[in-house]
PDB file of C-alpha atoms in Angstrom:
ATOM      1  CA  UNK M 385       0.000   0.000   0.000  1.00 93.00           C
ATOM      2  CA  UNK M 386       1.257   3.478  -0.848  1.00 96.00           C
ATOM      3  CA  UNK M 387       0.901   5.761   2.184  1.00 98.00           C
ATOM      4  CA  UNK M 388       1.305   9.545   2.156  1.00 98.00           C
ATOM      5  CA  UNK M 389       2.120  10.934   5.604  1.00 98.00           C
ATOM      6  CA  UNK M 390       1.506  14.671   5.940  1.00 97.00           C
ATOM      7  CA  UNK M 391       3.519  16.299   8.717  1.00 94.00           C
ATOM      8  CA  UNK M 392       6.120  13.555   8.408  1.00 94.00           C
ATOM      9  CA  UNK M 393       8.847  15.491  10.222  1.00 91.00           C
ATOM     10  CA  UNK M 394       6.684  16.114  13.284  1.00 91.00           C
ATOM     11  CA  UNK M 395       6.550  14.291  16.583  1.00 91.00           C
ATOM     12  CA  UNK M 396       3.737  11.937  15.552  1.00 95.00           C
ATOM     13  CA  UNK M 397       4.395  11.955  11.818  1.00 95.00           C
ATOM     14  CA  UNK M 398       7.934  10.638  12.297  1.00 94.00           C
ATOM     15  CA  UNK M 399       6.710   7.571  14.200  1.00 96.00           C
ATOM     16  CA  UNK M 400       3.844   7.034  11.766  1.00 97.00           C
ATOM     17  CA  UNK M 401       6.329   6.855   8.894  1.00 97.00           C
ATOM     18  CA  UNK M 402       8.438   4.345  10.827  1.00 96.00           C
ATOM     19  CA  UNK M 403       5.470   2.152  11.784  1.00 97.00           C
ATOM     20  CA  UNK M 404       4.004   1.968   8.281  1.00 97.00           C
ATOM     21  CA  UNK M 405       7.418   1.319   6.755  1.00 96.00           C
ATOM     22  CA  UNK M 406       7.984  -1.504   9.258  1.00 96.00           C
ATOM     23  CA  UNK M 407       4.642  -2.950   8.130  1.00 96.00           C
ATOM     24  CA  UNK M 408       6.025  -3.161   4.563  1.00 95.00           C
ATOM     25  CA  UNK M 409       4.116  -0.229   3.112  1.00 97.00           C
ATOM     26  CA  UNK M 410       5.502   2.243   0.599  1.00 97.00           C
ATOM     27  CA  UNK M 411       5.662   5.454   2.630  1.00 97.00           C
ATOM     28  CA  UNK M 412       5.932   8.902   1.071  1.00 97.00           C
ATOM     29  CA  UNK M 413       6.941  11.443   3.721  1.00 96.00           C
ATOM     30  CA  UNK M 414       5.486  14.913   3.170  1.00 96.00           C
ATOM     31  CA  UNK M 415       6.879  17.698   5.327  1.00 93.00           C
ATOM     32  CA  UNK M 416       6.138  21.409   5.115  1.00 89.00           C
ATOM     33  CA  UNK M 417       8.606  21.865   2.260  1.00 91.00           C
ATOM     34  CA  UNK M 418       6.546  19.489   0.093  1.00 94.00           C
ATOM     35  CA  UNK M 419       2.974  20.351   1.057  1.00 95.00           C
ATOM     36  CA  UNK M 420       1.101  23.295   2.582  1.00 95.00           C
ATOM     37  CA  UNK M 421      -2.280  22.002   3.675  1.00 96.00           C
ATOM     38  CA  UNK M 422      -3.835  25.459   3.982  1.00 96.00           C
ATOM     39  CA  UNK M 423      -3.481  25.676   0.184  1.00 96.00           C
ATOM     40  CA  UNK M 424      -5.868  23.459  -1.775  1.00 95.00           C
ATOM     41  CA  UNK M 425      -3.617  23.756  -4.811  1.00 96.00           C
ATOM     42  CA  UNK M 426      -0.547  22.602  -2.869  1.00 97.00           C
ATOM     43  CA  UNK M 427      -2.458  19.643  -1.446  1.00 97.00           C
ATOM     44  CA  UNK M 428      -3.832  18.672  -4.837  1.00 97.00           C
ATOM     45  CA  UNK M 429      -0.441  18.914  -6.566  1.00 96.00           C
ATOM     46  CA  UNK M 430       1.367  16.946  -3.853  1.00 96.00           C
ATOM     47  CA  UNK M 431      -1.146  14.111  -3.558  1.00 97.00           C
ATOM     48  CA  UNK M 432      -1.922  13.792  -7.261  1.00 95.00           C
ATOM     49  CA  UNK M 433       1.768  13.248  -7.961  1.00 93.00           C
ATOM     50  CA  UNK M 434       1.828  10.395  -5.414  1.00 94.00           C
ATOM     51  CA  UNK M 435      -1.629   8.883  -5.912  1.00 96.00           C
ATOM     52  CA  UNK M 436      -1.634   7.184  -2.492  1.00 97.00           C
ATOM     53  CA  UNK M 437      -3.989   4.480  -1.276  1.00 97.00           C
ATOM     54  CA  UNK M 438      -3.925   5.985   2.200  1.00 98.00           C
ATOM     55  CA  UNK M 439      -3.358   9.555   3.396  1.00 98.00           C
ATOM     56  CA  UNK M 440      -2.478  10.228   7.040  1.00 98.00           C
ATOM     57  CA  UNK M 441      -2.763  13.854   8.114  1.00 98.00           C
ATOM     58  CA  UNK M 442      -0.757  14.588  11.269  1.00 96.00           C
ATOM     59  CA  UNK M 443      -0.106  18.229  10.358  1.00 94.00           C
ATOM     60  CA  UNK M 444      -1.524  20.942  12.613  1.00 94.00           C
ATOM     61  CA  UNK M 445      -0.828  24.188  14.416  1.00 92.00           C
ATOM     62  CA  UNK M 446      -0.686  22.673  17.949  1.00 90.00           C
ATOM     63  CA  UNK M 447       0.470  25.620  20.059  1.00 89.00           C
ATOM     64  CA  UNK M 448      -2.727  26.211  22.042  1.00 93.00           C
ATOM     65  CA  UNK M 449      -1.870  29.692  23.330  1.00 91.00           C
ATOM     66  CA  UNK M 450      -0.598  30.894  19.953  1.00 93.00           C
ATOM     67  CA  UNK M 451      -3.823  29.689  18.322  1.00 93.00           C
ATOM     68  CA  UNK M 452      -5.757  31.770  20.846  1.00 94.00           C
ATOM     69  CA  UNK M 453      -4.080  35.013  19.753  1.00 93.00           C
ATOM     70  CA  UNK M 454      -3.810  34.073  16.055  1.00 94.00           C
ATOM     71  CA  UNK M 455      -7.083  32.306  15.225  1.00 95.00           C
ATOM     72  CA  UNK M 456      -7.017  32.941  11.471  1.00 97.00           C
ATOM     73  CA  UNK M 457      -3.888  30.885  10.665  1.00 96.00           C
ATOM     74  CA  UNK M 458      -5.028  28.233  13.154  1.00 96.00           C
ATOM     75  CA  UNK M 459      -8.330  27.879  11.297  1.00 97.00           C
ATOM     76  CA  UNK M 460      -6.555  27.904   7.924  1.00 97.00           C
ATOM     77  CA  UNK M 461      -4.424  24.893   8.902  1.00 96.00           C
ATOM     78  CA  UNK M 462      -6.448  22.931  11.464  1.00 97.00           C
ATOM     79  CA  UNK M 463      -9.851  23.338   9.813  1.00 97.00           C
ATOM     80  CA  UNK M 464      -9.542  24.366   6.162  1.00 97.00           C
ATOM     81  CA  UNK M 465      -6.376  22.311   5.825  1.00 97.00           C
ATOM     82  CA  UNK M 466      -8.286  19.241   6.955  1.00 98.00           C
ATOM     83  CA  UNK M 467     -10.961  20.015   4.355  1.00 98.00           C
ATOM     84  CA  UNK M 468      -8.368  20.368   1.589  1.00 98.00           C
ATOM     85  CA  UNK M 469      -6.750  17.048   2.451  1.00 98.00           C
ATOM     86  CA  UNK M 470     -10.122  15.295   2.731  1.00 98.00           C
ATOM     87  CA  UNK M 471     -11.433  16.606  -0.589  1.00 98.00           C
ATOM     88  CA  UNK M 472      -8.317  15.650  -2.514  1.00 98.00           C
ATOM     89  CA  UNK M 473      -8.113  12.237  -0.829  1.00 98.00           C
ATOM     90  CA  UNK M 474     -11.697  11.561  -1.823  1.00 97.00           C
ATOM     91  CA  UNK M 475     -11.086  12.671  -5.406  1.00 97.00           C
ATOM     92  CA  UNK M 476      -8.157  10.235  -5.625  1.00 97.00           C
ATOM     93  CA  UNK M 477     -10.130   7.343  -4.112  1.00 97.00           C
ATOM     94  CA  UNK M 478      -7.797   7.192  -1.098  1.00 97.00           C
ATOM     95  CA  UNK M 479      -8.657   6.495   2.532  1.00 98.00           C
ATOM     96  CA  UNK M 480      -7.903   9.277   5.021  1.00 98.00           C
ATOM     97  CA  UNK M 481      -6.711   9.044   8.616  1.00 98.00           C
ATOM     98  CA  UNK M 482      -7.019  12.468  10.211  1.00 98.00           C
ATOM     99  CA  UNK M 483      -5.598  13.242  13.654  1.00 98.00           C
ATOM    100  CA  UNK M 484      -7.718  15.267  16.067  1.00 98.00           C
ATOM    101  CA  UNK M 485      -7.538  16.062  19.783  1.00 97.00           C
ATOM    102  CA  UNK M 486      -9.004  15.584  23.250  1.00 96.00           C
ATOM    103  CA  UNK M 487      -9.343  19.382  23.435  1.00 96.00           C
ATOM    104  CA  UNK M 488     -12.713  19.128  21.668  1.00 97.00           C
ATOM    105  CA  UNK M 489     -14.129  18.460  25.181  1.00 97.00           C
ATOM    106  CA  UNK M 490     -14.773  20.957  27.994  1.00 95.00           C
ATOM    107  CA  UNK M 491     -13.585  18.688  30.827  1.00 93.00           C
ATOM    108  CA  UNK M 492     -16.752  18.915  32.901  1.00 94.00           C
ATOM    109  CA  UNK M 493     -17.696  15.230  32.638  1.00 92.00           C
ATOM    110  CA  UNK M 494     -15.136  13.967  35.224  1.00 85.00           C
ATOM    111  CA  UNK M 495     -15.099  10.469  33.743  1.00 93.00           C
ATOM    112  CA  UNK M 496     -13.415   9.241  30.543  1.00 96.00           C
ATOM    113  CA  UNK M 497     -14.898  10.661  27.366  1.00 97.00           C
ATOM    114  CA  UNK M 498     -16.121   8.193  24.750  1.00 97.00           C
ATOM    115  CA  UNK M 499     -16.691   8.810  21.060  1.00 97.00           C
ATOM    116  CA  UNK M 500     -20.401   9.340  21.750  1.00 96.00           C
ATOM    117  CA  UNK M 501     -19.984  12.202  24.212  1.00 96.00           C
ATOM    118  CA  UNK M 502     -20.946  15.757  23.303  1.00 96.00           C
ATOM    119  CA  UNK M 503     -18.135  18.095  22.265  1.00 97.00           C
ATOM    120  CA  UNK M 504     -17.655  21.615  23.623  1.00 96.00           C
ATOM    121  CA  UNK M 505     -14.192  23.103  22.993  1.00 96.00           C
ATOM    122  CA  UNK M 506     -12.949  25.757  25.423  1.00 94.00           C
ATOM    123  CA  UNK M 507     -10.355  27.384  23.200  1.00 96.00           C
ATOM    124  CA  UNK M 508      -9.562  28.356  19.615  1.00 95.00           C
ATOM    125  CA  UNK M 509      -7.327  25.332  19.066  1.00 96.00           C
ATOM    126  CA  UNK M 510     -10.076  22.919  20.096  1.00 96.00           C
ATOM    127  CA  UNK M 511     -12.618  24.743  17.955  1.00 96.00           C
ATOM    128  CA  UNK M 512     -10.405  24.688  14.863  1.00 97.00           C
ATOM    129  CA  UNK M 513      -9.678  20.980  15.316  1.00 97.00           C
ATOM    130  CA  UNK M 514     -13.382  20.242  15.778  1.00 97.00           C
ATOM    131  CA  UNK M 515     -14.122  22.217  12.617  1.00 97.00           C
ATOM    132  CA  UNK M 516     -11.560  20.046  10.869  1.00 98.00           C
ATOM    133  CA  UNK M 517     -13.432  16.955  12.047  1.00 98.00           C
ATOM    134  CA  UNK M 518     -16.674  18.264  10.561  1.00 97.00           C
ATOM    135  CA  UNK M 519     -14.984  19.110   7.268  1.00 98.00           C
ATOM    136  CA  UNK M 520     -13.539  15.597   7.039  1.00 98.00           C
ATOM    137  CA  UNK M 521     -16.876  13.963   7.798  1.00 97.00           C
ATOM    138  CA  UNK M 522     -18.578  16.019   5.109  1.00 96.00           C
ATOM    139  CA  UNK M 523     -15.920  15.533   2.431  1.00 97.00           C
ATOM    140  CA  UNK M 524     -14.964  11.862   2.462  1.00 98.00           C
ATOM    141  CA  UNK M 525     -16.733   8.664   3.464  1.00 96.00           C
ATOM    142  CA  UNK M 526     -13.548   6.574   3.745  1.00 97.00           C
ATOM    143  CA  UNK M 527     -12.139   8.305   6.799  1.00 98.00           C
ATOM    144  CA  UNK M 528     -10.848   7.589  10.273  1.00 98.00           C
ATOM    145  CA  UNK M 529     -10.995  10.502  12.716  1.00 98.00           C
ATOM    146  CA  UNK M 530      -8.521   9.695  15.483  1.00 98.00           C
ATOM    147  CA  UNK M 531      -8.456  11.800  18.652  1.00 98.00           C
ATOM    148  CA  UNK M 532      -5.222  11.696  20.646  1.00 97.00           C
ATOM    149  CA  UNK M 533      -4.226  13.102  24.033  1.00 93.00           C
ATOM    150  CA  UNK M 534      -1.098  14.617  25.654  1.00 94.00           C
ATOM    151  CA  UNK M 535       1.249  13.059  23.129  1.00 94.00           C
ATOM    152  CA  UNK M 536       5.024  12.834  23.386  1.00 93.00           C
ATOM    153  CA  UNK M 537       7.641  11.254  21.161  1.00 91.00           C
ATOM    154  CA  UNK M 538      11.347  11.200  20.423  1.00 89.00           C
ATOM    155  CA  UNK M 539      11.159  13.463  17.384  1.00 86.00           C
ATOM    156  CA  UNK M 540      10.999  17.179  18.243  1.00 79.00           C
ATOM    157  CA  UNK M 541       7.709  19.041  17.945  1.00 70.00           C
ATOM    158  CA  UNK M 542       8.522  22.320  16.187  1.00 68.00           C
ATOM    159  CA  UNK M 543       5.144  23.818  16.992  1.00 61.00           C
ATOM    160  CA  UNK M 544       5.832  23.559  20.735  1.00 62.00           C
ATOM    161  CA  UNK M 545       9.445  24.662  20.865  1.00 67.00           C
ATOM    162  CA  UNK M 546      10.988  21.255  20.190  1.00 73.00           C
ATOM    163  CA  UNK M 547      10.667  19.760  23.680  1.00 83.00           C
ATOM    164  CA  UNK M 548       7.898  17.416  24.756  1.00 91.00           C
ATOM    165  CA  UNK M 549       6.759  17.336  28.394  1.00 92.00           C
ATOM    166  CA  UNK M 550       9.191  14.580  29.386  1.00 94.00           C
ATOM    167  CA  UNK M 551      12.208  16.343  27.938  1.00 92.00           C
ATOM    168  CA  UNK M 552      11.114  19.707  29.324  1.00 91.00           C
ATOM    169  CA  UNK M 553      10.820  18.296  32.843  1.00 92.00           C
ATOM    170  CA  UNK M 554      14.259  16.682  32.647  1.00 94.00           C
ATOM    171  CA  UNK M 555      15.763  19.889  31.264  1.00 92.00           C
ATOM    172  CA  UNK M 556      14.262  21.950  34.087  1.00 93.00           C
ATOM    173  CA  UNK M 557      15.527  19.419  36.639  1.00 92.00           C
ATOM    174  CA  UNK M 558      19.061  19.853  35.309  1.00 92.00           C
ATOM    175  CA  UNK M 559      18.845  23.635  35.471  1.00 91.00           C
ATOM    176  CA  UNK M 560      17.151  24.265  38.833  1.00 89.00           C
ATOM    177  CA  UNK M 561      16.783  22.644  42.217  1.00 87.00           C
ATOM    178  CA  UNK M 562      12.974  22.762  42.262  1.00 91.00           C
ATOM    179  CA  UNK M 563      10.470  22.096  39.487  1.00 93.00           C
ATOM    180  CA  UNK M 564       6.886  23.253  39.976  1.00 92.00           C
ATOM    181  CA  UNK M 565       4.061  21.557  38.042  1.00 92.00           C
ATOM    182  CA  UNK M 566       0.289  22.003  38.115  1.00 89.00           C
ATOM    183  CA  UNK M 567      -1.851  19.154  39.443  1.00 88.00           C
ATOM    184  CA  UNK M 568      -5.338  20.424  38.550  1.00 88.00           C
ATOM    185  CA  UNK M 569      -5.473  19.054  34.983  1.00 90.00           C
ATOM    186  CA  UNK M 570      -6.128  15.345  34.417  1.00 93.00           C
ATOM    187  CA  UNK M 571      -4.758  13.859  31.186  1.00 95.00           C
ATOM    188  CA  UNK M 572      -3.570  10.611  29.647  1.00 95.00           C
ATOM    189  CA  UNK M 573       0.036  10.952  28.440  1.00 96.00           C
ATOM    190  CA  UNK M 574       0.412   8.900  25.273  1.00 97.00           C
ATOM    191  CA  UNK M 575       3.578   7.952  23.356  1.00 96.00           C
ATOM    192  CA  UNK M 576       3.466   8.678  19.641  1.00 96.00           C
ATOM    193  CA  UNK M 577       4.996   5.259  18.931  1.00 96.00           C
ATOM    194  CA  UNK M 578       1.891   3.531  20.325  1.00 96.00           C
ATOM    195  CA  UNK M 579      -0.436   5.791  18.344  1.00 98.00           C
ATOM    196  CA  UNK M 580       1.483   4.944  15.179  1.00 97.00           C
ATOM    197  CA  UNK M 581       1.096   1.190  15.808  1.00 97.00           C
ATOM    198  CA  UNK M 582      -2.623   1.703  16.365  1.00 98.00           C
ATOM    199  CA  UNK M 583      -2.961   3.556  13.059  1.00 98.00           C
ATOM    200  CA  UNK M 584      -1.364   0.640  11.201  1.00 98.00           C
ATOM    201  CA  UNK M 585      -4.038  -1.655  12.641  1.00 97.00           C
ATOM    202  CA  UNK M 586      -6.852   0.784  11.800  1.00 96.00           C
ATOM    203  CA  UNK M 587      -5.640   1.078   8.220  1.00 96.00           C
ATOM    204  CA  UNK M 588      -6.363  -2.619   7.667  1.00 95.00           C
ATOM    205  CA  UNK M 589     -10.106  -2.354   8.388  1.00 95.00           C
ATOM    206  CA  UNK M 590     -13.028  -0.595   6.751  1.00 94.00           C
ATOM    207  CA  UNK M 591     -14.987   0.306   9.879  1.00 96.00           C
ATOM    208  CA  UNK M 592     -14.636   4.013   9.195  1.00 97.00           C
ATOM    209  CA  UNK M 593     -15.516   6.738  11.657  1.00 97.00           C
ATOM    210  CA  UNK M 594     -14.406   8.269  14.958  1.00 98.00           C
ATOM    211  CA  UNK M 595     -11.884   6.632  17.285  1.00 98.00           C
ATOM    212  CA  UNK M 596     -10.252   7.680  20.541  1.00 98.00           C
ATOM    213  CA  UNK M 597      -6.625   6.564  20.744  1.00 98.00           C
ATOM    214  CA  UNK M 598      -4.820   7.177  24.020  1.00 97.00           C
ATOM    215  CA  UNK M 599      -2.988   5.193  26.669  1.00 97.00           C
ATOM    216  CA  UNK M 600      -4.867   3.522  29.504  1.00 97.00           C
ATOM    217  CA  UNK M 601      -5.398   5.329  32.817  1.00 96.00           C
ATOM    218  CA  UNK M 602      -4.994   8.968  33.773  1.00 95.00           C
ATOM    219  CA  UNK M 603      -2.893  11.308  35.882  1.00 95.00           C
ATOM    220  CA  UNK M 604      -2.291  14.976  36.566  1.00 94.00           C
ATOM    221  CA  UNK M 605       0.664  16.746  34.995  1.00 94.00           C
ATOM    222  CA  UNK M 606       2.243  16.690  38.461  1.00 94.00           C
ATOM    223  CA  UNK M 607       1.774  12.918  38.697  1.00 95.00           C
ATOM    224  CA  UNK M 608       3.324  12.517  35.261  1.00 95.00           C
ATOM    225  CA  UNK M 609       6.334  14.609  36.256  1.00 95.00           C
ATOM    226  CA  UNK M 610       6.699  12.581  39.466  1.00 95.00           C
ATOM    227  CA  UNK M 611       6.783   9.350  37.459  1.00 95.00           C
ATOM    228  CA  UNK M 612       9.380  10.820  35.090  1.00 95.00           C
ATOM    229  CA  UNK M 613      11.613  11.840  38.004  1.00 94.00           C
ATOM    230  CA  UNK M 614      11.187   8.493  39.735  1.00 94.00           C
ATOM    231  CA  UNK M 615      12.041   6.401  36.680  1.00 94.00           C
ATOM    232  CA  UNK M 616      15.083   8.525  35.801  1.00 92.00           C
ATOM    233  CA  UNK M 617      16.435   8.936  39.341  1.00 91.00           C
ATOM    234  CA  UNK M 618      16.113  12.698  39.083  1.00 90.00           C
ATOM    235  CA  UNK M 619      16.992  14.416  42.356  1.00 88.00           C
ATOM    236  CA  UNK M 620      15.501  17.863  41.787  1.00 90.00           C
ATOM    237  CA  UNK M 621      12.613  18.650  44.132  1.00 92.00           C
ATOM    238  CA  UNK M 622       9.161  18.430  42.558  1.00 93.00           C
ATOM    239  CA  UNK M 623       6.491  20.744  43.951  1.00 92.00           C
ATOM    240  CA  UNK M 624       2.829  21.359  43.191  1.00 91.00           C
ATOM    241  CA  UNK M 625       2.239  24.698  41.519  1.00 87.00           C
ATOM    242  CA  UNK M 626      -0.722  26.893  42.291  1.00 80.00           C
ATOM    243  CA  UNK M 627      -3.408  26.822  39.565  1.00 75.00           C
ATOM    244  CA  UNK M 628      -2.753  30.498  38.758  1.00 75.00           C
ATOM    245  CA  UNK M 629       1.034  30.232  38.864  1.00 71.00           C
ATOM    246  CA  UNK M 630       1.458  29.702  35.127  1.00 70.00           C
ATOM    247  CA  UNK M 631      -1.209  31.860  33.466  1.00 66.00           C
ATOM    248  CA  UNK M 632      -2.175  30.852  29.939  1.00 75.00           C
ATOM    249  CA  UNK M 633      -3.971  32.772  27.232  1.00 80.00           C
ATOM    250  CA  UNK M 634      -6.172  29.817  26.345  1.00 83.00           C
ATOM    251  CA  UNK M 635      -8.352  27.929  28.831  1.00 84.00           C
ATOM    252  CA  UNK M 636      -7.752  24.180  29.047  1.00 88.00           C
ATOM    253  CA  UNK M 637     -10.169  21.443  30.080  1.00 91.00           C
ATOM    254  CA  UNK M 638      -9.447  20.323  33.634  1.00 92.00           C
ATOM    255  CA  UNK M 639     -10.287  16.750  32.641  1.00 94.00           C
ATOM    256  CA  UNK M 640      -9.575  15.487  29.130  1.00 92.00           C
ATOM    257  CA  UNK M 641      -9.206  11.752  29.688  1.00 96.00           C
ATOM    258  CA  UNK M 642     -10.561   9.571  26.883  1.00 97.00           C
ATOM    259  CA  UNK M 643     -11.804   5.998  26.690  1.00 97.00           C
ATOM    260  CA  UNK M 644     -10.910   3.986  23.569  1.00 98.00           C
ATOM    261  CA  UNK M 645     -14.433   2.600  23.388  1.00 97.00           C
ATOM    262  CA  UNK M 646     -14.654   2.175  19.603  1.00 97.00           C
ATOM    263  CA  UNK M 647     -11.290   0.395  19.425  1.00 98.00           C
ATOM    264  CA  UNK M 648     -12.198  -1.924  22.283  1.00 97.00           C
ATOM    265  CA  UNK M 649     -15.596  -2.685  20.767  1.00 96.00           C
ATOM    266  CA  UNK M 650     -13.768  -4.148  17.758  1.00 96.00           C
ATOM    267  CA  UNK M 651     -10.953  -5.734  19.842  1.00 96.00           C
ATOM    268  CA  UNK M 652      -8.399  -3.450  18.171  1.00 97.00           C
ATOM    269  CA  UNK M 653      -6.993  -1.525  21.143  1.00 97.00           C
ATOM    270  CA  UNK M 654      -3.203  -1.920  21.470  1.00 95.00           C
ATOM    271  CA  UNK M 655      -2.471   0.743  24.071  1.00 97.00           C
ATOM    272  CA  UNK M 656      -0.709  -0.042  27.333  1.00 95.00           C
ATOM    273  CA  UNK M 657      -0.999   2.014  30.523  1.00 97.00           C
ATOM    274  CA  UNK M 658       0.504   5.480  30.526  1.00 96.00           C
ATOM    275  CA  UNK M 659       3.048   4.234  33.076  1.00 97.00           C
ATOM    276  CA  UNK M 660       4.238   1.433  30.778  1.00 96.00           C
ATOM    277  CA  UNK M 661       4.303   3.842  27.864  1.00 96.00           C
ATOM    278  CA  UNK M 662       6.551   6.214  29.790  1.00 96.00           C
ATOM    279  CA  UNK M 663       8.880   3.399  30.879  1.00 95.00           C
ATOM    280  CA  UNK M 664       9.222   2.232  27.267  1.00 94.00           C
ATOM    281  CA  UNK M 665       9.871   5.774  26.055  1.00 94.00           C
ATOM    282  CA  UNK M 666      12.618   6.298  28.631  1.00 94.00           C
ATOM    283  CA  UNK M 667      14.192   2.943  27.782  1.00 92.00           C
ATOM    284  CA  UNK M 668      14.278   3.842  24.077  1.00 86.00           C
ATOM    285  CA  UNK M 669      15.597   7.296  24.978  1.00 78.00           C
ATOM    286  CA  UNK M 670      18.778   5.700  26.277  1.00 66.00           C
ATOM    287  CA  UNK M 671      19.414   3.721  23.108  1.00 54.00           C
ATOM    288  CA  UNK M 672      22.370   4.919  21.005  1.00 46.00           C
ATOM    289  CA  UNK M 673      21.223   6.872  17.985  1.00 47.00           C
ATOM    290  CA  UNK M 674      17.767   7.742  19.323  1.00 49.00           C
ATOM    291  CA  UNK M 675      16.867  11.437  18.811  1.00 49.00           C
ATOM    292  CA  UNK M 676      16.526  12.037  22.550  1.00 49.00           C
ATOM    293  CA  UNK M 677      19.685  10.103  23.355  1.00 46.00           C
ATOM    294  CA  UNK M 678      21.969  12.102  21.099  1.00 35.00           C
TER     295      UNK M 678
END
């Protein structure tokens, strides 16, 4: 199968390319130099030259606070870009996997969100990603909408300054004696490598539609940092930050934990617990030649 991966040089896109290549697919990696999804002409030219069987769109403007102050470019990429990719994929007879987010929820439920729960984004980023979902649904029948949560991977994320949460915590621990982290937001940290493996499995079925794809369990950002420090033997002191200590332009849901109900219904869920995912990430981080280990 010929697979076009949009956003191939990103945190998730890098692992998606690796996973589909390992599964013996012909992978065409499309980074920003080869495709601009906010331009329908760019999308059409790039995909028509490849004529893929499957398109995977991992590209987005993910900086939540920047989206809040610059909504127009966020909408152009996260919403209209999704429409452009969906329309061209449909015209070429390809299947589309489009990546969305847990930030389509308002966090008021206090129990894991399933695919059937009502959406209510709190910020511009969540609204633009939800708009992208609607555009995909309206443009192509052969689609998988995959919502992910609190992702981290070995490849740098340019849209968030290059450091994922794990690497940022370890960097802060090297630079200062105390690291302060909020504990009032509940999430499910999820390695991009596990998401990529799940996408390979999804690509083999024709049960199109909406899927949640995150690790099992949940924790606060403080709990996640504590696990990182414990597993790495970090000696810096970890302290709970006050909710107002790190003001943000964009409101975040206090609870954005998801349940992979659709995957489990079809016995397709491959995710481990967030603790196991972190342990595996840190083990791979130490391997010679890994991006984080260099």
